[in-house]
Coordinates of C-alpha atoms in Angstrom, one line a residue:
Chain J
M10 CA 6.8 -8.8 40.7
T11 CA 10.1 -7.6 39.6
S12 CA 12.9 -7.8 42.3
N13 CA 15.0 -4.8 43.2
G14 CA 18.0 -6.6 41.8
T15 CA 16.4 -6.9 38.4
R16 CA 15.5 -3.2 38.4
W17 CA 19.1 -2.2 39.2
A18 CA 20.4 -4.5 36.5
L19 CA 18.0 -3.0 34.0
L20 CA 18.9 0.6 35.0
G21 CA 22.5 -0.3 34.8
A22 CA 22.2 -1.8 31.4
T23 CA 20.1 1.2 30.1
T24 CA 22.7 3.7 31.5
A25 CA 25.6 1.8 30.0
T26 CA 23.8 1.8 26.6
A27 CA 22.9 5.5 26.8
V28 CA 26.5 6.4 27.7
G29 CA 27.8 4.2 24.9
V30 CA 25.4 5.7 22.3
G31 CA 26.2 9.2 23.5
R32 CA 29.9 8.7 23.1
L33 CA 29.3 7.3 19.6
V34 CA 27.2 10.3 18.6
A35 CA 29.8 12.7 20.1
R36 CA 32.6 10.9 18.2
R37 CA 30.6 11.0 15.0
R38 CA 29.9 14.7 15.5
R39 CA 33.6 15.5 16.2
R40 CA 34.6 13.6 13.0
H41 CA 32.1 15.6 11.0
Q42 CA 33.2 19.0 12.4
P43 CA 35.5 21.0 10.2
D44 CA 39.1 21.5 11.3
R45 CA 39.9 24.6 13.3
Q46 CA 42.8 27.0 13.1
D47 CA 43.2 30.3 14.9
G48 CA 39.5 30.6 15.4
W49 CA 38.7 29.8 11.8
Y50 CA 36.9 26.7 10.5
V51 CA 38.9 25.2 7.7
V52 CA 37.4 22.9 5.1
R53 CA 39.2 21.5 2.1
R54 CA 37.2 20.1 -0.9
G55 CA 38.3 19.0 -4.3
I56 CA 36.7 18.0 -7.5
T57 CA 38.2 16.5 -10.7
V58 CA 37.4 18.2 -14.0
D59 CA 38.1 16.2 -17.2
R60 CA 40.0 19.0 -18.9
P61 CA 43.7 20.0 -18.9
V62 CA 44.8 22.7 -16.5
D63 CA 45.1 25.3 -19.3
A64 CA 41.5 24.7 -20.4
V65 CA 40.3 25.2 -16.8
I66 CA 42.2 28.4 -16.5
G67 CA 40.8 29.4 -19.9
F68 CA 37.3 29.0 -18.4
W69 CA 38.1 31.5 -15.6
T70 CA 39.6 34.0 -18.0
D71 CA 36.9 33.8 -20.7
R72 CA 34.8 36.6 -19.4
E73 CA 31.8 35.8 -21.6
R74 CA 31.5 32.2 -20.5
L75 CA 32.1 33.2 -16.9
D76 CA 29.3 35.8 -17.0
R77 CA 27.0 33.3 -18.5
A78 CA 27.9 30.7 -15.9
L79 CA 27.4 33.1 -13.1
A80 CA 24.3 34.8 -14.6
E81 CA 21.8 33.4 -12.2
W82 CA 23.5 34.3 -8.9
A83 CA 26.5 36.6 -9.2
T84 CA 27.9 39.6 -11.0
L85 CA 31.6 40.3 -11.6
E86 CA 33.3 43.6 -11.8
Q87 CA 37.0 43.9 -12.7
L88 CA 39.0 46.2 -10.3
D89 CA 42.5 45.9 -11.9
E90 CA 44.6 43.4 -13.7
N91 CA 44.3 40.7 -11.0
R92 CA 41.4 41.7 -8.8
W93 CA 37.6 41.4 -9.2
R94 CA 34.7 42.3 -7.1
C95 CA 31.9 39.8 -7.0
V96 CA 28.4 40.3 -5.7
A97 CA 26.5 37.1 -5.2
I98 CA 22.9 36.5 -4.2
D99 CA 22.2 33.5 -2.0
P100 CA 20.8 30.9 -4.5
A101 CA 18.6 29.5 -1.8
G102 CA 16.7 32.8 -1.7
G103 CA 16.1 35.0 1.4
G104 CA 17.8 38.0 -0.3
T105 CA 21.2 37.4 1.4
E106 CA 23.9 39.2 -0.5
W107 CA 27.6 38.6 -0.5
R108 CA 30.4 40.8 -1.7
A109 CA 33.8 39.3 -2.3
E110 CA 37.1 40.3 -3.6
L111 CA 38.8 37.8 -5.9
T112 CA 42.5 37.9 -6.6
V113 CA 44.5 35.9 -9.1
D114 CA 47.7 35.0 -7.2
G115 CA 49.4 33.0 -9.9
P116 CA 48.9 30.7 -12.9
G117 CA 46.7 28.0 -11.2
R118 CA 45.9 29.9 -8.0
L119 CA 43.0 32.2 -7.1
S120 CA 41.9 33.5 -3.8
W121 CA 38.9 35.3 -2.5
R122 CA 37.8 37.1 0.6
I123 CA 34.3 38.0 1.6
T124 CA 34.2 41.8 2.3
D125 CA 30.6 42.0 3.2
G126 CA 28.4 39.0 4.0
P127 CA 26.7 37.1 6.9
V128 CA 29.8 34.9 7.6
P129 CA 33.4 36.1 7.5
Q130 CA 35.0 33.9 4.9
E131 CA 38.1 33.6 2.8
G132 CA 39.6 30.9 0.7
H133 CA 41.8 29.9 -2.2
V134 CA 41.7 27.5 -5.1
D135 CA 44.6 25.6 -6.6
L136 CA 44.5 23.9 -10.0
V137 CA 46.7 20.8 -10.1
A138 CA 47.1 18.3 -13.0
A139 CA 45.4 15.1 -12.1
P140 CA 47.3 11.8 -12.4
Q141 CA 46.9 9.6 -15.6
D142 CA 44.7 11.2 -18.1
R143 CA 42.2 12.5 -15.6
G144 CA 42.3 16.3 -16.2
T145 CA 42.6 18.8 -13.5
E146 CA 42.0 18.7 -9.7
I147 CA 40.4 21.8 -8.4
R148 CA 41.4 21.9 -4.8
A149 CA 39.7 24.5 -2.7
E150 CA 40.4 25.6 0.9
L151 CA 37.7 27.6 2.7
R152 CA 38.1 29.4 6.0
Y153 CA 35.2 30.8 7.8
R154 CA 34.0 31.9 11.2
G155 CA 30.6 31.0 12.5
G156 CA 28.6 30.5 15.7
G157 CA 29.5 31.9 19.1
P158 CA 32.6 30.9 21.1
L159 CA 30.6 28.8 23.5
R160 CA 28.7 27.0 20.7
R161 CA 32.0 26.4 18.9
A162 CA 33.6 25.1 22.1
L163 CA 30.7 22.6 22.4
G164 CA 30.9 21.6 18.8
L165 CA 27.4 22.8 18.2
A166 CA 28.1 25.5 15.6
R167 CA 26.1 25.0 12.4
G168 CA 29.3 25.2 10.6
D169 CA 28.4 23.2 7.6
E170 CA 26.6 25.7 5.4
P171 CA 29.6 27.4 3.9
D172 CA 31.0 23.9 3.3
L173 CA 27.8 22.8 1.6
G174 CA 27.9 26.0 -0.5
L175 CA 31.5 25.2 -1.5
R176 CA 30.7 21.7 -2.5
D177 CA 27.7 22.9 -4.6
A178 CA 29.9 25.5 -6.3
L179 CA 32.6 23.0 -7.2
R180 CA 30.0 20.7 -8.7
R181 CA 28.5 23.5 -10.7
I182 CA 31.9 24.7 -12.0
K183 CA 32.8 21.1 -13.0
S184 CA 29.5 20.7 -14.9
L185 CA 29.8 24.1 -16.6
I186 CA 33.4 23.4 -17.8
E187 CA 32.6 19.9 -19.0
T188 CA 29.2 20.4 -20.5
G189 CA 28.4 24.2 -20.6
Q190 CA 25.4 23.8 -18.4
V191 CA 24.1 22.6 -15.0
V192 CA 21.2 20.2 -15.4
D193 CA 18.1 21.1 -13.5
T194 CA 14.9 19.1 -13.3
R195 CA 13.0 21.4 -11.0
H196 CA 10.5 22.4 -13.6
D197 CA 9.9 19.1 -15.3
P198 CA 6.2 18.3 -15.6
S199 CA 4.5 16.2 -13.0
G200 CA 1.0 15.4 -11.8
R201 CA 1.5 17.3 -8.6
S202 CA -0.6 20.1 -7.2
P203 CA 1.2 23.4 -6.4
A204 CA 1.4 22.5 -2.7
Q205 CA 2.8 19.0 -3.5
E206 CA 5.2 20.6 -5.9
Q207 CA 6.5 23.0 -3.2
A208 CA 7.1 20.1 -0.9
T209 CA 8.9 18.2 -3.6
D210 CA 11.1 21.2 -4.3
K211 CA 12.2 21.1 -0.7
V212 CA 13.1 17.4 -1.2
R213 CA 15.0 18.3 -4.4
E214 CA 16.8 21.0 -2.5
R215 CA 18.0 18.5 0.1
L216 CA 19.1 16.0 -2.6
T217 CA 20.9 18.8 -4.4
T218 CA 22.8 20.5 -1.6
G219 CA 26.1 19.3 -0.4
G220 CA 27.0 15.8 -1.1
R221 CA 30.6 14.8 -1.5
A222 CA 31.5 17.3 -4.2
Chain O
M22 CA -0.8 16.7 -22.0
R23 CA -1.7 13.2 -20.6
A24 CA 0.8 11.3 -18.5
L25 CA 1.0 8.2 -16.3
C26 CA 1.8 9.3 -12.8
W27 CA 2.8 7.5 -9.6
E28 CA 0.2 8.2 -6.9
G29 CA 1.6 6.3 -4.0
V30 CA 2.8 2.7 -3.4
G31 CA 1.1 0.4 -5.9
K32 CA -1.0 3.2 -7.4
L33 CA -0.8 4.6 -10.9
A34 CA -3.1 7.0 -12.7
V35 CA -3.2 9.0 -16.0
R36 CA -3.3 12.7 -15.3
D37 CA -3.3 16.0 -17.1
V38 CA 0.1 17.6 -16.6
P39 CA 1.9 20.6 -18.1
E40 CA 3.9 20.1 -21.3
P41 CA 7.7 20.1 -21.0
R42 CA 9.8 23.0 -22.3
I43 CA 13.3 23.4 -23.6
R44 CA 15.4 24.5 -20.6
A45 CA 19.0 24.2 -21.7
E46 CA 20.8 24.5 -25.0
G47 CA 21.2 20.8 -25.5
D48 CA 17.6 19.8 -24.7
I49 CA 15.3 18.3 -27.2
I50 CA 11.5 17.6 -26.8
V51 CA 10.4 14.2 -28.1
K52 CA 6.8 13.4 -29.0
V53 CA 6.6 9.9 -27.5
R54 CA 5.3 7.2 -30.0
A55 CA 6.1 4.1 -27.9
S56 CA 7.0 3.7 -24.3
S57 CA 7.6 0.3 -22.7
V58 CA 7.0 -0.8 -19.1
C59 CA 10.2 -2.2 -17.5
G60 CA 10.8 -4.6 -14.6
S61 CA 12.8 -2.0 -12.9
D62 CA 9.7 0.3 -12.7
L63 CA 8.1 -2.3 -10.5
H64 CA 10.7 -1.6 -7.7
L65 CA 9.6 2.1 -7.9
I66 CA 5.9 1.5 -8.1
N67 CA 6.0 -1.0 -5.2
G68 CA 8.0 1.4 -3.0
F69 CA 11.3 -0.4 -2.7
L70 CA 13.2 2.7 -3.6
P71 CA 12.0 5.5 -1.2
A72 CA 12.8 8.4 -3.6
M73 CA 9.4 8.6 -5.5
R74 CA 7.2 11.6 -5.0
E75 CA 3.4 11.6 -5.6
G76 CA 2.8 12.9 -9.2
D77 CA 6.1 11.7 -10.7
I78 CA 5.8 10.6 -14.3
L79 CA 7.1 7.1 -14.9
G80 CA 8.7 5.5 -18.0
H81 CA 12.3 5.4 -19.3
E82 CA 12.3 3.0 -22.3
F83 CA 10.9 4.9 -25.3
M84 CA 11.1 6.2 -28.8
G85 CA 9.4 9.0 -30.7
E86 CA 9.8 12.0 -32.9
V87 CA 11.8 15.1 -32.2
V88 CA 9.4 18.1 -32.2
E89 CA 11.7 20.8 -30.8
T90 CA 15.5 21.3 -30.4
G91 CA 17.5 23.6 -28.2
P92 CA 19.9 26.1 -29.8
G93 CA 22.9 23.9 -29.0
V94 CA 21.6 20.7 -30.7
R95 CA 23.7 19.8 -33.8
R96 CA 23.1 16.2 -34.6
L97 CA 19.3 16.1 -34.6
A98 CA 16.5 18.0 -36.4
V99 CA 12.7 18.4 -35.9
G100 CA 11.0 15.5 -37.5
D101 CA 13.7 12.9 -36.8
R102 CA 12.4 9.6 -35.5
V103 CA 14.6 8.7 -32.6
V104 CA 15.2 6.2 -29.8
V105 CA 16.5 7.6 -26.5
G106 CA 18.7 5.8 -24.0
S107 CA 17.3 5.6 -20.5
V108 CA 20.4 6.8 -18.8
V109 CA 21.2 10.5 -19.2
A110 CA 24.8 11.2 -20.1
C111 CA 26.4 14.6 -20.6
G112 CA 29.0 13.6 -23.1
G113 CA 31.6 15.8 -21.6
C114 CA 33.0 14.1 -18.4
W115 CA 35.7 11.4 -18.1
Y116 CA 33.1 8.6 -17.8
C117 CA 31.3 9.7 -21.0
R118 CA 34.6 10.1 -22.8
T119 CA 35.5 6.5 -21.9
E120 CA 32.0 5.3 -22.9
Q121 CA 30.9 4.5 -19.4
Y122 CA 27.8 6.6 -19.8
S123 CA 25.7 5.2 -16.9
L124 CA 28.4 6.6 -14.6
C125 CA 28.2 10.1 -16.0
D126 CA 29.4 12.7 -13.4
N127 CA 27.1 15.6 -14.5
S128 CA 23.6 14.2 -15.3
N129 CA 22.2 13.7 -11.9
P130 CA 21.3 17.1 -10.4
Q131 CA 20.2 15.5 -7.2
P132 CA 23.1 13.3 -6.3
V133 CA 23.1 13.5 -2.5
F134 CA 20.8 10.4 -1.9
T135 CA 22.9 8.0 -4.0
E136 CA 26.2 9.5 -2.7
K137 CA 25.1 8.6 0.8
L138 CA 23.7 5.2 -0.2
W139 CA 26.5 4.2 -2.6
G140 CA 29.5 6.5 -2.0
H141 CA 29.2 8.1 -5.4
S142 CA 26.4 9.2 -7.6
P143 CA 26.0 7.4 -11.0
A144 CA 24.2 9.0 -14.0
G145 CA 20.6 10.3 -13.9
I146 CA 17.9 8.1 -15.4
L147 CA 14.8 9.5 -17.1
G148 CA 11.6 8.8 -15.2
Y149 CA 13.4 6.9 -12.4
S150 CA 12.7 8.7 -9.1
H151 CA 14.4 11.5 -7.3
A152 CA 17.4 9.4 -6.5
A153 CA 18.2 9.2 -10.3
G154 CA 17.8 13.0 -10.8
G155 CA 14.0 13.6 -10.6
Y156 CA 13.5 13.6 -14.4
S157 CA 10.0 13.3 -15.8
G158 CA 9.4 10.0 -17.6
S159 CA 8.3 8.9 -21.0
H160 CA 4.8 7.6 -20.2
A161 CA 3.5 10.9 -21.5
E162 CA 2.7 12.6 -24.8
Y163 CA 6.0 14.6 -24.7
I164 CA 9.3 14.4 -22.8
R165 CA 12.2 16.7 -22.4
V166 CA 15.5 14.9 -23.1
P167 CA 18.6 16.7 -21.8
F168 CA 21.9 16.4 -23.9
G169 CA 19.8 15.3 -26.9
D170 CA 22.8 15.0 -29.1
V171 CA 24.3 12.4 -26.8
G172 CA 21.2 10.4 -25.8
A173 CA 18.9 10.3 -28.8
F174 CA 19.7 8.2 -32.0
K175 CA 18.0 8.4 -35.4
V176 CA 16.1 5.2 -36.1
P177 CA 16.5 3.4 -39.5
D178 CA 13.4 3.6 -41.7
G179 CA 11.3 0.5 -41.9
V180 CA 11.9 -0.7 -38.3
P181 CA 8.6 -0.6 -36.5
D182 CA 8.2 1.6 -33.3
D183 CA 7.3 -1.4 -31.1
S184 CA 10.5 -3.1 -32.1
V185 CA 13.0 -0.2 -31.9
V186 CA 11.7 0.9 -28.6
F187 CA 13.7 -1.9 -26.9
A188 CA 16.9 -0.4 -28.2
S189 CA 16.3 2.2 -25.5
D190 CA 17.0 -0.1 -22.5
A191 CA 16.2 -3.8 -22.7
M192 CA 18.6 -4.5 -25.6
P193 CA 21.6 -2.5 -24.4
T194 CA 21.1 -3.9 -20.9
G195 CA 21.0 -7.5 -22.3
W196 CA 24.0 -6.8 -24.6
M197 CA 26.1 -5.3 -21.8
G198 CA 25.3 -8.4 -19.7
A199 CA 26.7 -10.6 -22.4
D200 CA 29.6 -8.2 -23.1
F201 CA 30.7 -8.4 -19.5
C202 CA 31.2 -12.2 -20.0
G203 CA 34.2 -11.6 -22.2
L204 CA 33.1 -14.4 -24.6
T205 CA 35.7 -15.6 -27.1
G206 CA 33.5 -18.3 -28.8
G207 CA 32.2 -21.7 -27.8
E208 CA 31.1 -20.9 -24.2
V209 CA 28.1 -22.2 -22.3
V210 CA 26.2 -19.2 -20.9
A211 CA 23.3 -19.4 -18.4
V212 CA 20.8 -16.5 -18.2
W213 CA 18.6 -16.0 -15.2
G214 CA 15.3 -14.4 -16.2
A215 CA 13.3 -14.8 -19.4
G216 CA 11.9 -11.3 -19.5
G217 CA 12.8 -8.7 -22.0
V218 CA 16.3 -8.1 -20.7
G219 CA 17.1 -11.8 -20.2
Q220 CA 16.0 -12.7 -23.7
M221 CA 18.0 -9.9 -25.2
A222 CA 21.0 -11.0 -23.1
A223 CA 20.5 -14.6 -24.4
R224 CA 20.5 -13.3 -28.0
A225 CA 23.5 -11.1 -27.4
A226 CA 25.4 -14.1 -25.9
Q227 CA 24.7 -16.1 -29.1
L228 CA 25.8 -13.3 -31.3
L229 CA 29.0 -12.8 -29.3
G230 CA 29.9 -16.5 -29.8
A231 CA 28.3 -18.6 -27.0
E232 CA 27.8 -22.1 -28.2
R233 CA 25.0 -22.9 -25.8
V234 CA 22.7 -20.6 -24.0
I235 CA 20.5 -21.8 -21.1
V236 CA 17.6 -19.6 -19.9
I237 CA 16.2 -20.0 -16.4
D238 CA 12.7 -18.8 -15.3
R239 CA 9.5 -20.2 -13.8
L240 CA 7.0 -19.1 -16.4
P241 CA 6.5 -21.8 -19.1
E242 CA 5.2 -19.3 -21.7
R243 CA 8.2 -17.1 -21.3
L244 CA 10.6 -20.1 -21.5
G245 CA 8.6 -21.3 -24.5
T246 CA 9.0 -18.0 -26.3
A247 CA 12.7 -17.9 -25.6
A248 CA 13.1 -21.5 -26.9
D249 CA 11.1 -20.7 -30.1
R250 CA 12.5 -17.3 -30.9
L251 CA 16.1 -17.8 -29.9
G252 CA 16.7 -21.5 -30.0
V253 CA 18.0 -21.6 -26.4
E254 CA 17.7 -24.4 -23.9
T255 CA 15.5 -23.7 -20.8
I256 CA 15.2 -24.7 -17.2
N257 CA 12.0 -24.2 -15.2
Y258 CA 13.2 -23.6 -11.6
A259 CA 9.8 -24.3 -10.2
E260 CA 10.1 -27.8 -11.4
T261 CA 13.8 -28.5 -11.6
D262 CA 16.8 -28.1 -9.2
V263 CA 18.7 -25.5 -11.2
L264 CA 22.2 -26.2 -9.8
E265 CA 21.8 -29.9 -10.4
A266 CA 20.4 -29.3 -13.9
L267 CA 23.2 -26.9 -14.9
R268 CA 25.9 -29.3 -13.6
E269 CA 24.4 -32.1 -15.6
M270 CA 24.0 -30.1 -18.8
T271 CA 27.6 -29.1 -18.6
A272 CA 29.0 -32.5 -17.6
G273 CA 30.0 -31.2 -14.2
R274 CA 31.8 -28.0 -15.2
G275 CA 29.0 -25.4 -14.7
P276 CA 28.3 -22.6 -17.1
D277 CA 31.3 -20.5 -18.2
A278 CA 29.3 -17.4 -17.6
C279 CA 26.1 -16.6 -15.7
I280 CA 24.0 -13.5 -16.5
E281 CA 21.6 -12.4 -13.9
A282 CA 18.7 -10.4 -15.5
V283 CA 16.2 -10.6 -12.7
G284 CA 16.9 -8.0 -10.0
M285 CA 15.8 -7.2 -6.5
E286 CA 12.4 -8.7 -6.6
S287 CA 13.7 -12.1 -7.6
H288 CA 11.4 -15.1 -7.1
D289 CA 12.3 -18.6 -6.0
V290 CA 10.7 -21.6 -4.3
G291 CA 11.4 -23.0 -0.8
P292 CA 12.1 -21.7 2.7
A293 CA 15.1 -19.5 1.8
Y294 CA 12.9 -17.5 -0.5
A295 CA 10.2 -17.1 2.2
Y296 CA 12.9 -15.8 4.6
D297 CA 14.1 -13.3 2.0
K298 CA 10.6 -12.1 1.1
A299 CA 9.7 -11.7 4.8
K300 CA 12.8 -9.6 5.4
Q301 CA 12.2 -7.5 2.4
T302 CA 8.6 -6.9 3.2
A303 CA 9.6 -5.8 6.7
R304 CA 12.2 -3.5 5.0
L305 CA 15.0 -5.3 6.9
Q306 CA 16.7 -5.8 3.5
V307 CA 16.2 -3.9 0.4
D308 CA 17.0 -6.6 -2.2
R309 CA 16.1 -10.2 -2.6
P310 CA 19.2 -11.7 -4.2
T311 CA 18.0 -15.2 -4.8
S312 CA 19.1 -15.5 -8.4
V313 CA 22.5 -13.9 -7.8
R314 CA 23.2 -16.5 -5.1
Q315 CA 22.2 -19.2 -7.5
A316 CA 24.3 -17.8 -10.3
I317 CA 27.4 -17.7 -8.1
M318 CA 26.9 -21.2 -6.9
A319 CA 26.3 -22.5 -10.5
C320 CA 29.1 -20.7 -12.2
R321 CA 32.2 -22.8 -13.2
K322 CA 35.4 -22.2 -11.3
G323 CA 37.1 -19.1 -12.7
G324 CA 33.9 -18.1 -14.6
T325 CA 32.1 -14.8 -14.9
V326 CA 28.9 -13.7 -13.1
S327 CA 27.4 -10.7 -14.8
I328 CA 24.6 -8.8 -13.0
V329 CA 22.3 -6.5 -15.0
G330 CA 19.2 -7.0 -12.9
V331 CA 18.7 -3.9 -10.7
Y332 CA 19.8 -3.9 -7.0
A333 CA 19.5 -0.9 -4.8
G334 CA 20.9 -1.6 -1.3
L335 CA 22.0 -4.3 1.0
V336 CA 21.6 -8.0 0.6
D337 CA 21.8 -10.8 3.1
K338 CA 23.4 -14.3 2.8
F339 CA 25.6 -13.3 -0.1
P340 CA 27.9 -16.3 -1.0
L341 CA 31.1 -14.3 -1.0
G342 CA 33.0 -17.4 0.0
A343 CA 31.9 -19.3 -3.1
A344 CA 32.8 -16.3 -5.3
M345 CA 36.2 -15.9 -3.7
N346 CA 37.2 -19.5 -3.5
K347 CA 36.0 -20.3 -7.1
A348 CA 38.0 -17.2 -8.3
L349 CA 34.9 -15.8 -10.0
V350 CA 34.8 -12.6 -12.0
L351 CA 31.9 -10.4 -10.9
R352 CA 30.8 -7.7 -13.4
M353 CA 27.7 -5.5 -13.0
G354 CA 26.2 -2.2 -13.7
Q355 CA 23.5 -0.1 -15.3
M356 CA 23.9 -0.2 -19.0
H357 CA 25.9 2.3 -21.0
A358 CA 23.1 2.9 -23.4
Q359 CA 24.9 5.4 -25.6
R360 CA 27.8 3.0 -26.2
Y361 CA 25.6 0.2 -27.6
I362 CA 22.6 1.8 -29.2
P363 CA 24.1 2.7 -32.7
M364 CA 25.5 -0.9 -33.0
L365 CA 22.2 -2.4 -31.9
L366 CA 20.2 -0.3 -34.4
D367 CA 22.5 -1.7 -37.1
R368 CA 21.9 -5.2 -36.0
I369 CA 18.1 -4.7 -35.9
A370 CA 18.3 -3.2 -39.4
A371 CA 20.4 -6.2 -40.5
G372 CA 17.8 -8.6 -39.0
E373 CA 20.3 -10.1 -36.5
I374 CA 18.0 -9.2 -33.6
D375 CA 14.3 -8.7 -33.8
P376 CA 13.1 -7.5 -30.4
G377 CA 9.6 -6.7 -31.7
Y378 CA 8.2 -10.0 -30.2
L379 CA 8.7 -8.6 -26.7
A380 CA 5.9 -6.1 -27.2
T381 CA 3.2 -8.7 -26.5
H382 CA 0.7 -6.0 -25.3
P383 CA 0.6 -2.7 -27.1
M384 CA -2.0 -0.4 -25.6
P385 CA -3.0 3.3 -25.3
L386 CA -1.4 5.3 -22.6
E387 CA -4.8 5.6 -20.8
Q388 CA -4.5 1.9 -20.0
G389 CA -1.1 2.3 -18.4
A390 CA -2.0 1.2 -14.9
R391 CA -3.6 -2.0 -16.3
G392 CA -0.5 -2.5 -18.5
Y393 CA 1.7 -2.6 -15.4
E394 CA -0.7 -4.9 -13.6
M395 CA -0.7 -7.4 -16.5
F396 CA 3.1 -7.1 -16.7
E397 CA 3.7 -7.6 -13.0
K398 CA 1.3 -10.5 -12.7
K399 CA 2.5 -11.9 -16.0
E400 CA -1.1 -12.2 -17.1
D401 CA -2.0 -13.4 -20.6
G402 CA 1.6 -14.3 -21.4
C403 CA 2.6 -10.6 -21.0
L404 CA 6.3 -10.0 -21.7
R405 CA 6.0 -6.3 -22.1
S406 CA 3.2 -3.8 -22.3
V407 CA 4.1 -1.0 -24.6
L408 CA 2.2 2.3 -24.2
H409 CA 1.1 4.5 -27.1
P410 CA 0.3 8.1 -26.0
A411 CA -1.2 9.1 -29.3

């Protein structure tokens, strides 16, 4: 027979643990939320490309290479000297389409603004020479809106998708500049049935998306 | 085509699978002539790395013939007999430029798992689970090799397939283990593990100037082979206290360098081993670091401990105090295949190293599952089963 005292002690200990765990989770979540500024989420991501700044700029201005790089998921149309219109298809499928306007603001700076897409978004990229002999740092800042005001206030907005997309894009760009391709193992042979292959593709998707950039 | 697939923990089977196709400009397709089992496959087969999917084709240590090249391939042509490094390297990133190929930035298309586990993602590895990129392996009739110009090397005529196959992984891994030791001549080097990698590490240490090499294992036939083939001294840890023996053999100093060529499923005797094995079986720790602990304890003050056995996650009871207070140098890593293979092919051609004796059990691909079983249980003196698809 358990005494009342023991029951209260157990209840107390459980509550204390639950509150502690809850606080830990809340803190973790806060740490993983993007910064906020004037109602925008702001994320900054960078990647280092093993080429001098000039070569990286050269990649952006070589129309043929850029077209080839973007072939699978976007088209580019030049509006005037410094502005392009970009129509991108969500690589994850679902038929989502984005329209963006890209502007070259200076020798190592490029900015973009989504003019038509599911999430209001704008951003810019700076190219900075990396220390030692390490090439170029591509530093991107992305601002986007998402979720309702209440969800945002509670920190529940699923705000990480544009961020994941940005990290993916940076990794793709790095690989294209350094190797001319982005490796893909999705269609490598296996002994899987079509159903198993579909499940495995989902796993691949999870292991491909996001990461640290 | 036929291929040896992973079908769940401890289960392998040969299946009919589609043939690989060229998918990028730098790809080549290799018709596999010899494909070796490797100790590191056992960690995958036995489910210690949770990134295997049913149907994955195993195998990463192989050689064969180029049968198709992508439009961007310059260095190779159809018909070339090649050996291919297990790690995939792009050749264009900073790590590749500085010959640290196993750290390539661009060759793992599925880097999220290892980024979470290790902070950064190293190179992809052929046939080595979805953590290492999800590439199909070489225990098959054909394999697609990305960045063919970087990863595949023409093999000198006259060197048999079952010898040169080890230039893919076991030899460069062993060589890197010895290279880490910074030998300048006259050292005493101890090597844990008398498998393919350990024996190649022992040979590399000799060629790099070690005066004495001592190999440690528990299998008398493997120790016997090492002694006969390489002229090394041996310790059987099942019969002898290794630390005591190494101290005696070096008049109290301890070996100048210790190479660990065992990995996460290390064996030992006694209660500490039972404790490790129980924790690993319950998945409370990923790796069994028995031989690393021993290497750290045995190494002379200020010496080098070089780890080329594969570890994946967290270890318990790691003697960091011994390493710190003895001012040890710890070096470790997956091998930079592309850095070492051309030099190793030269040395094979010159007769300085002859790894062919490691291929104790050549067999058809169809017997792959049995080949792994013999290898894991060390049946019939099996050092390596080498599979032949054709």
